[in-house]
mmCIF file of N, CA and C in Angstrom:
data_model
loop_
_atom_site.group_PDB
_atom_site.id
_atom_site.type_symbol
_atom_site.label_atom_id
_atom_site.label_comp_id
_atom_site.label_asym_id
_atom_site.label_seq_id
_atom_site.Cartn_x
_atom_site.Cartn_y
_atom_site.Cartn_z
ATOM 1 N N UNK P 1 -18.560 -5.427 -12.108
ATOM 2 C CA UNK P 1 -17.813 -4.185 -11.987
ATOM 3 C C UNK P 1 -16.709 -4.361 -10.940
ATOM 4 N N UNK P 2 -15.522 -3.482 -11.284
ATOM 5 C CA UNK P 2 -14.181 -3.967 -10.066
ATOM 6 C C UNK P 2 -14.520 -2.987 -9.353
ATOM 7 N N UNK P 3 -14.114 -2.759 -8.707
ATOM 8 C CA UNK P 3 -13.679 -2.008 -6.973
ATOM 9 C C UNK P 3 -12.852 -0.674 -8.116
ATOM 10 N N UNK P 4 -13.446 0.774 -6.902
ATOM 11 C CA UNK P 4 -12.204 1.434 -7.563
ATOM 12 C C UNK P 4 -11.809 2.190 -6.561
ATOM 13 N N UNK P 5 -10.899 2.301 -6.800
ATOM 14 C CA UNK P 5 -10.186 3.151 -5.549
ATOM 15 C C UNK P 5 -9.241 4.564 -5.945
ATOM 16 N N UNK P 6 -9.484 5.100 -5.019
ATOM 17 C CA UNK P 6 -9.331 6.719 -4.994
ATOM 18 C C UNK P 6 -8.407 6.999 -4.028
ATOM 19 N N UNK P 7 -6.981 7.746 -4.208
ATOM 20 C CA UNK P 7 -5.916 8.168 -3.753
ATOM 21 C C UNK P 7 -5.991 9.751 -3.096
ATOM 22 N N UNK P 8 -5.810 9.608 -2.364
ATOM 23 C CA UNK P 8 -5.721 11.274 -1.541
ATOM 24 C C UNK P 8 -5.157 11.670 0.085
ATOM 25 N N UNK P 9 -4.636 12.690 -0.178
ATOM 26 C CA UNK P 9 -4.121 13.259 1.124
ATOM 27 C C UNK P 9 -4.638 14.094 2.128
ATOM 28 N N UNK P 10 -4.387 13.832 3.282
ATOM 29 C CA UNK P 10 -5.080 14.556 4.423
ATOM 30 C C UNK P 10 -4.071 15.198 5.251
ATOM 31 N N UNK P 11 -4.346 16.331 5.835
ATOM 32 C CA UNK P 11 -3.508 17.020 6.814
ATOM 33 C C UNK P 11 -4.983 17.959 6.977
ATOM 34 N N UNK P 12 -5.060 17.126 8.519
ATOM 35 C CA UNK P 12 -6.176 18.063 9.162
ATOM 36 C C UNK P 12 -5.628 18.180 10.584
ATOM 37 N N UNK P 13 -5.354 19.243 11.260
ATOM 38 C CA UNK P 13 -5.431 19.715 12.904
ATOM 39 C C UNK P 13 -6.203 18.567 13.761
ATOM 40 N N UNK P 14 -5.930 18.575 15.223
ATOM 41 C CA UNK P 14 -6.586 17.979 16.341
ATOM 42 C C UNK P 14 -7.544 18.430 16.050
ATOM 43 N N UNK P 15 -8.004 20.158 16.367
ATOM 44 C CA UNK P 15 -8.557 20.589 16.394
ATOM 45 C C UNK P 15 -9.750 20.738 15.654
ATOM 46 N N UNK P 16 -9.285 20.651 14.125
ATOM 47 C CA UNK P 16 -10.013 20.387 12.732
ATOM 48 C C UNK P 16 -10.923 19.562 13.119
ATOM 49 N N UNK P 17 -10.400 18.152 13.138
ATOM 50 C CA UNK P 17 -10.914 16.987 13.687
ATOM 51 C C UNK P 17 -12.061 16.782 14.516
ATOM 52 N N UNK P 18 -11.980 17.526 15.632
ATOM 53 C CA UNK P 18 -12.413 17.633 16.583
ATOM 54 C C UNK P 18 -13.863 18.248 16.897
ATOM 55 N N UNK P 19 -13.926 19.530 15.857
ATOM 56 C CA UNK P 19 -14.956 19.839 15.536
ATOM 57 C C UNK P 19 -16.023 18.517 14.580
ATOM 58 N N UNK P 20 -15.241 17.563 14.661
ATOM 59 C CA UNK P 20 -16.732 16.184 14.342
ATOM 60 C C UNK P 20 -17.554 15.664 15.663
ATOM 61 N N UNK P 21 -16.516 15.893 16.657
ATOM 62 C CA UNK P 21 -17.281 15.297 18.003
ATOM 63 C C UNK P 21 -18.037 16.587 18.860
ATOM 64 N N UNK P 22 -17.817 17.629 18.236
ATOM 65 C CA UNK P 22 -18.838 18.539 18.472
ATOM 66 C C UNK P 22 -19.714 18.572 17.816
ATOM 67 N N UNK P 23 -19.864 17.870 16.787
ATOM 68 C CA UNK P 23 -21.060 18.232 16.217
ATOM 69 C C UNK P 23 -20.967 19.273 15.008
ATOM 70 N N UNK P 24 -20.652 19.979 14.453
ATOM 71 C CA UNK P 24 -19.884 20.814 13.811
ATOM 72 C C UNK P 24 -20.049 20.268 12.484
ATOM 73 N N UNK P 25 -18.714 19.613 12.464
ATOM 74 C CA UNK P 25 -18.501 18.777 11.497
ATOM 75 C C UNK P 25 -18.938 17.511 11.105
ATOM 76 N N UNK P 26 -19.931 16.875 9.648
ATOM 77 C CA UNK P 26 -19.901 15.459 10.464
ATOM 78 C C UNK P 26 -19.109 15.245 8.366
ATOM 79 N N UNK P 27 -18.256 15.712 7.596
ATOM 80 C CA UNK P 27 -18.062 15.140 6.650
ATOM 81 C C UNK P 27 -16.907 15.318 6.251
ATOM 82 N N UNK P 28 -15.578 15.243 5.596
ATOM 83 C CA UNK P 28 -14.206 15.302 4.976
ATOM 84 C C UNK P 28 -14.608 15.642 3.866
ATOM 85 N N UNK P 29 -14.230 16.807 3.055
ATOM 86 C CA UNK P 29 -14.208 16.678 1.976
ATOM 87 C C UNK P 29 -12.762 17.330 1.573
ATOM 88 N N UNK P 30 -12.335 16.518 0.175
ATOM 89 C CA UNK P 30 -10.600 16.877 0.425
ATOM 90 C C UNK P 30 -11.060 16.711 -1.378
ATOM 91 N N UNK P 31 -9.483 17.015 -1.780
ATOM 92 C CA UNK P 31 -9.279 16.681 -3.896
ATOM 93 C C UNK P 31 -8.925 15.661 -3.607
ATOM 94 N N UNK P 32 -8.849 14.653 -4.621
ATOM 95 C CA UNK P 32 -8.267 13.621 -4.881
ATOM 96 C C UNK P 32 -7.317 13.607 -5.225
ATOM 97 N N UNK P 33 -5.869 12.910 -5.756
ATOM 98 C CA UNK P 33 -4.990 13.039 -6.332
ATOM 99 C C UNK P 33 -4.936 12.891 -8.216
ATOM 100 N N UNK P 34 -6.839 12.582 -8.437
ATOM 101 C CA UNK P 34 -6.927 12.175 -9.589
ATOM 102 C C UNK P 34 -7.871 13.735 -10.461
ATOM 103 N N UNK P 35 -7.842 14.868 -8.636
ATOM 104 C CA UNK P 35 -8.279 16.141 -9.040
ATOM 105 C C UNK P 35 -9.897 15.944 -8.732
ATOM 106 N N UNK P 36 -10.217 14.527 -8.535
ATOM 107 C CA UNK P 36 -11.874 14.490 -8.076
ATOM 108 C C UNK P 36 -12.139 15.298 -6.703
ATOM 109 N N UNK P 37 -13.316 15.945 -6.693
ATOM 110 C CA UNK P 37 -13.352 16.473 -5.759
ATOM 111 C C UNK P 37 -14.530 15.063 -4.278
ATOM 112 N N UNK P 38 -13.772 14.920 -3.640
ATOM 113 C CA UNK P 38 -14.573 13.753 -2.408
ATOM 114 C C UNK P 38 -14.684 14.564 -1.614
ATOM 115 N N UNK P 39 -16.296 13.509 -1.135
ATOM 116 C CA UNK P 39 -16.931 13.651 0.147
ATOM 117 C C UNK P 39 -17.016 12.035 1.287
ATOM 118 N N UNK P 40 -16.862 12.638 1.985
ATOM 119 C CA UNK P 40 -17.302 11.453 3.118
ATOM 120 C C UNK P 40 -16.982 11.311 4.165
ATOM 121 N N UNK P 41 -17.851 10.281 4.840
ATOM 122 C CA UNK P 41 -18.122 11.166 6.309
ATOM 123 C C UNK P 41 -17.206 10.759 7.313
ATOM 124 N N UNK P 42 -16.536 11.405 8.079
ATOM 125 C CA UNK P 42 -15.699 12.008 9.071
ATOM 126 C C UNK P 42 -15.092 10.651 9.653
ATOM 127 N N UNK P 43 -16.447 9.869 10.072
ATOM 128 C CA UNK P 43 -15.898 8.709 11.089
ATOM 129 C C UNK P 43 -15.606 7.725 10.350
ATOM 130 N N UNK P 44 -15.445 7.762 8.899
ATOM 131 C CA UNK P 44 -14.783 6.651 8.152
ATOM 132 C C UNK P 44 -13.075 6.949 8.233
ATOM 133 N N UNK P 45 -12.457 7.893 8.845
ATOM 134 C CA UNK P 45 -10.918 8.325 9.304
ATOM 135 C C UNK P 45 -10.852 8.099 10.611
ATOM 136 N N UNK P 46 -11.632 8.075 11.781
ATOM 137 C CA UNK P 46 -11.629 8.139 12.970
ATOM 138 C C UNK P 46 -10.288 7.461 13.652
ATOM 139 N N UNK P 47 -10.274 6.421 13.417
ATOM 140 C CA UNK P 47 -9.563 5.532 13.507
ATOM 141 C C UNK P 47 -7.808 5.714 13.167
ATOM 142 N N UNK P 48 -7.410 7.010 12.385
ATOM 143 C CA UNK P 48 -6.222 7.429 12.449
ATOM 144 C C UNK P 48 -5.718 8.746 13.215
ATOM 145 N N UNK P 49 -7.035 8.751 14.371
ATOM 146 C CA UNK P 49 -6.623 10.445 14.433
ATOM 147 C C UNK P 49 -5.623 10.140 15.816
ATOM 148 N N UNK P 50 -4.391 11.249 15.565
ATOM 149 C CA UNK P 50 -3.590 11.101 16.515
ATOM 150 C C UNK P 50 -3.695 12.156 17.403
ATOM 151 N N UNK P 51 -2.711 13.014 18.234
ATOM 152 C CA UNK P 51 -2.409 14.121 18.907
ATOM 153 C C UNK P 51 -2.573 15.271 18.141
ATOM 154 N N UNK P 52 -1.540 15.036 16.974
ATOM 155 C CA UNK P 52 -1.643 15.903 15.981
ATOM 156 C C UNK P 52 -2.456 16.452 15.063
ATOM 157 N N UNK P 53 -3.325 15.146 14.556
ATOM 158 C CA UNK P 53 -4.145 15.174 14.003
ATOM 159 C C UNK P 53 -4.683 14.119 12.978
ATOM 160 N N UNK P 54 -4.623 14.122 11.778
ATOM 161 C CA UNK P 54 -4.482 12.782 10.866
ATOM 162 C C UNK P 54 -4.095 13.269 9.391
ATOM 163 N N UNK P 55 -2.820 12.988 9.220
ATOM 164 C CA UNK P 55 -2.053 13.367 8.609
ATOM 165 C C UNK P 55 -1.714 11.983 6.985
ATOM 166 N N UNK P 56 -1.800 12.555 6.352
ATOM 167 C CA UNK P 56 -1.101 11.103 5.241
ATOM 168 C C UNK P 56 -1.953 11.446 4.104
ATOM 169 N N UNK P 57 -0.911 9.985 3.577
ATOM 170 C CA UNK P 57 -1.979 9.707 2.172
ATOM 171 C C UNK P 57 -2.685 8.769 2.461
ATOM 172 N N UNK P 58 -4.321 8.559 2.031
ATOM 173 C CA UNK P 58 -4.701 7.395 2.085
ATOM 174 C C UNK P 58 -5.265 7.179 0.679
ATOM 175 N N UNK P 59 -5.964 5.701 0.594
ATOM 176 C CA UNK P 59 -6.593 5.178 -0.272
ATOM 177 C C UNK P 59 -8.234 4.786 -0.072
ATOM 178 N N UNK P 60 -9.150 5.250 -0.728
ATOM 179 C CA UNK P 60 -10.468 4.942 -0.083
ATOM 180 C C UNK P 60 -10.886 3.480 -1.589
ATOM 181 N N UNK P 61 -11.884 2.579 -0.967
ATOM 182 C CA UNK P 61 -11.894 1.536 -1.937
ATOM 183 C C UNK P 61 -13.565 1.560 -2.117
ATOM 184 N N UNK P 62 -13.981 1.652 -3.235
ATOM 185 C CA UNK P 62 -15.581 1.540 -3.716
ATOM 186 C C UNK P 62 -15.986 0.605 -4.244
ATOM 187 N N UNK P 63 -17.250 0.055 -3.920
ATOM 188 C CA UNK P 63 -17.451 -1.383 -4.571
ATOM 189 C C UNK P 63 -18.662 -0.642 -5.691
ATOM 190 N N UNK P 64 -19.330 -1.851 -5.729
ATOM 191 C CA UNK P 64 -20.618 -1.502 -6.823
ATOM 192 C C UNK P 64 -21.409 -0.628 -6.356
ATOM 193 N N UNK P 65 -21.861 0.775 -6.897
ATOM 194 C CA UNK P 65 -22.838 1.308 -7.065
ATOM 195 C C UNK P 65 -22.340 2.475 -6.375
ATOM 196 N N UNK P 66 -21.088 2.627 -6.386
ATOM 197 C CA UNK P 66 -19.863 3.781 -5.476
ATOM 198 C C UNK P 66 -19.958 3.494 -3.359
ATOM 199 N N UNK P 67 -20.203 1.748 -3.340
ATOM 200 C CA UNK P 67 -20.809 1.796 -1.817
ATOM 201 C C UNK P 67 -19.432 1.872 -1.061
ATOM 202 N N UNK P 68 -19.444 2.424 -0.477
ATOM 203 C CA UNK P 68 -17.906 2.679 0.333
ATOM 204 C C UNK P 68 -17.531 1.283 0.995
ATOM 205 N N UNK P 69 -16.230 1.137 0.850
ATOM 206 C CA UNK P 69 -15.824 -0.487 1.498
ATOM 207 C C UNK P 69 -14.643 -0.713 2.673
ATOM 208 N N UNK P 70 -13.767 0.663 2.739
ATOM 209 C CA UNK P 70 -13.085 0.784 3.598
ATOM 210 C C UNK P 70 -11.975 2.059 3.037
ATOM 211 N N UNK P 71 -11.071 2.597 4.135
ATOM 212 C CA UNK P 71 -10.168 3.579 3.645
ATOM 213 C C UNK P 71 -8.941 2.368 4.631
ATOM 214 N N UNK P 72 -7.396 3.167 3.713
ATOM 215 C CA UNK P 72 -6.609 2.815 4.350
ATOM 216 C C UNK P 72 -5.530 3.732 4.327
ATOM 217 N N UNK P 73 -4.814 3.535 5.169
ATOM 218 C CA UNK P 73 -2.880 4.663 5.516
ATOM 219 C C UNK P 73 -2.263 4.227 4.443
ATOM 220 N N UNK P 74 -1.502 4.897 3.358
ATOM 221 C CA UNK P 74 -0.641 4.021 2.601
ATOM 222 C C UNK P 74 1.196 5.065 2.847
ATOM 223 N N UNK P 75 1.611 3.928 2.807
ATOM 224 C CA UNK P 75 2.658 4.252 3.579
ATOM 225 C C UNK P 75 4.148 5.172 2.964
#
């Protein structure tokens, strides 16, 4: 089976965000651009959050059996 990958946009607040390190929040769930509705969890974005917040399109990549393999910024 190939890898599949899933296209989607984020625009979430500091603040939004933020409610993950409270405890609050621990999951993202956003549409896809393919209209799928995703879930997954918070600290797989961590890594882009700015001042603002974390803003973009990214790409999330699934291997066999839907195991999550990484997200990325696409530019």
């Amino acid at each position: 089976m190939t890898n599949q990958f899933i296209r989607f946009k984020l625009d979430l607040s500091y603040d939004q965000y933020l409610a993950v390190y409270q405890g609050v929040a621990k999951t993202v769930v956003t549409i896809a651009d393919d209209g799928r509705r995703i879930v997954f969890p918070a600290g797989n974005i961590q890594r882009y959050l700015t001042k603002s917040g974390i803003q973009g399109h990214f790409e999330m990549e699934l291997g066999a059996g839907n195991k999550f393999v990484g997200i990325k910024k696409l530019a």
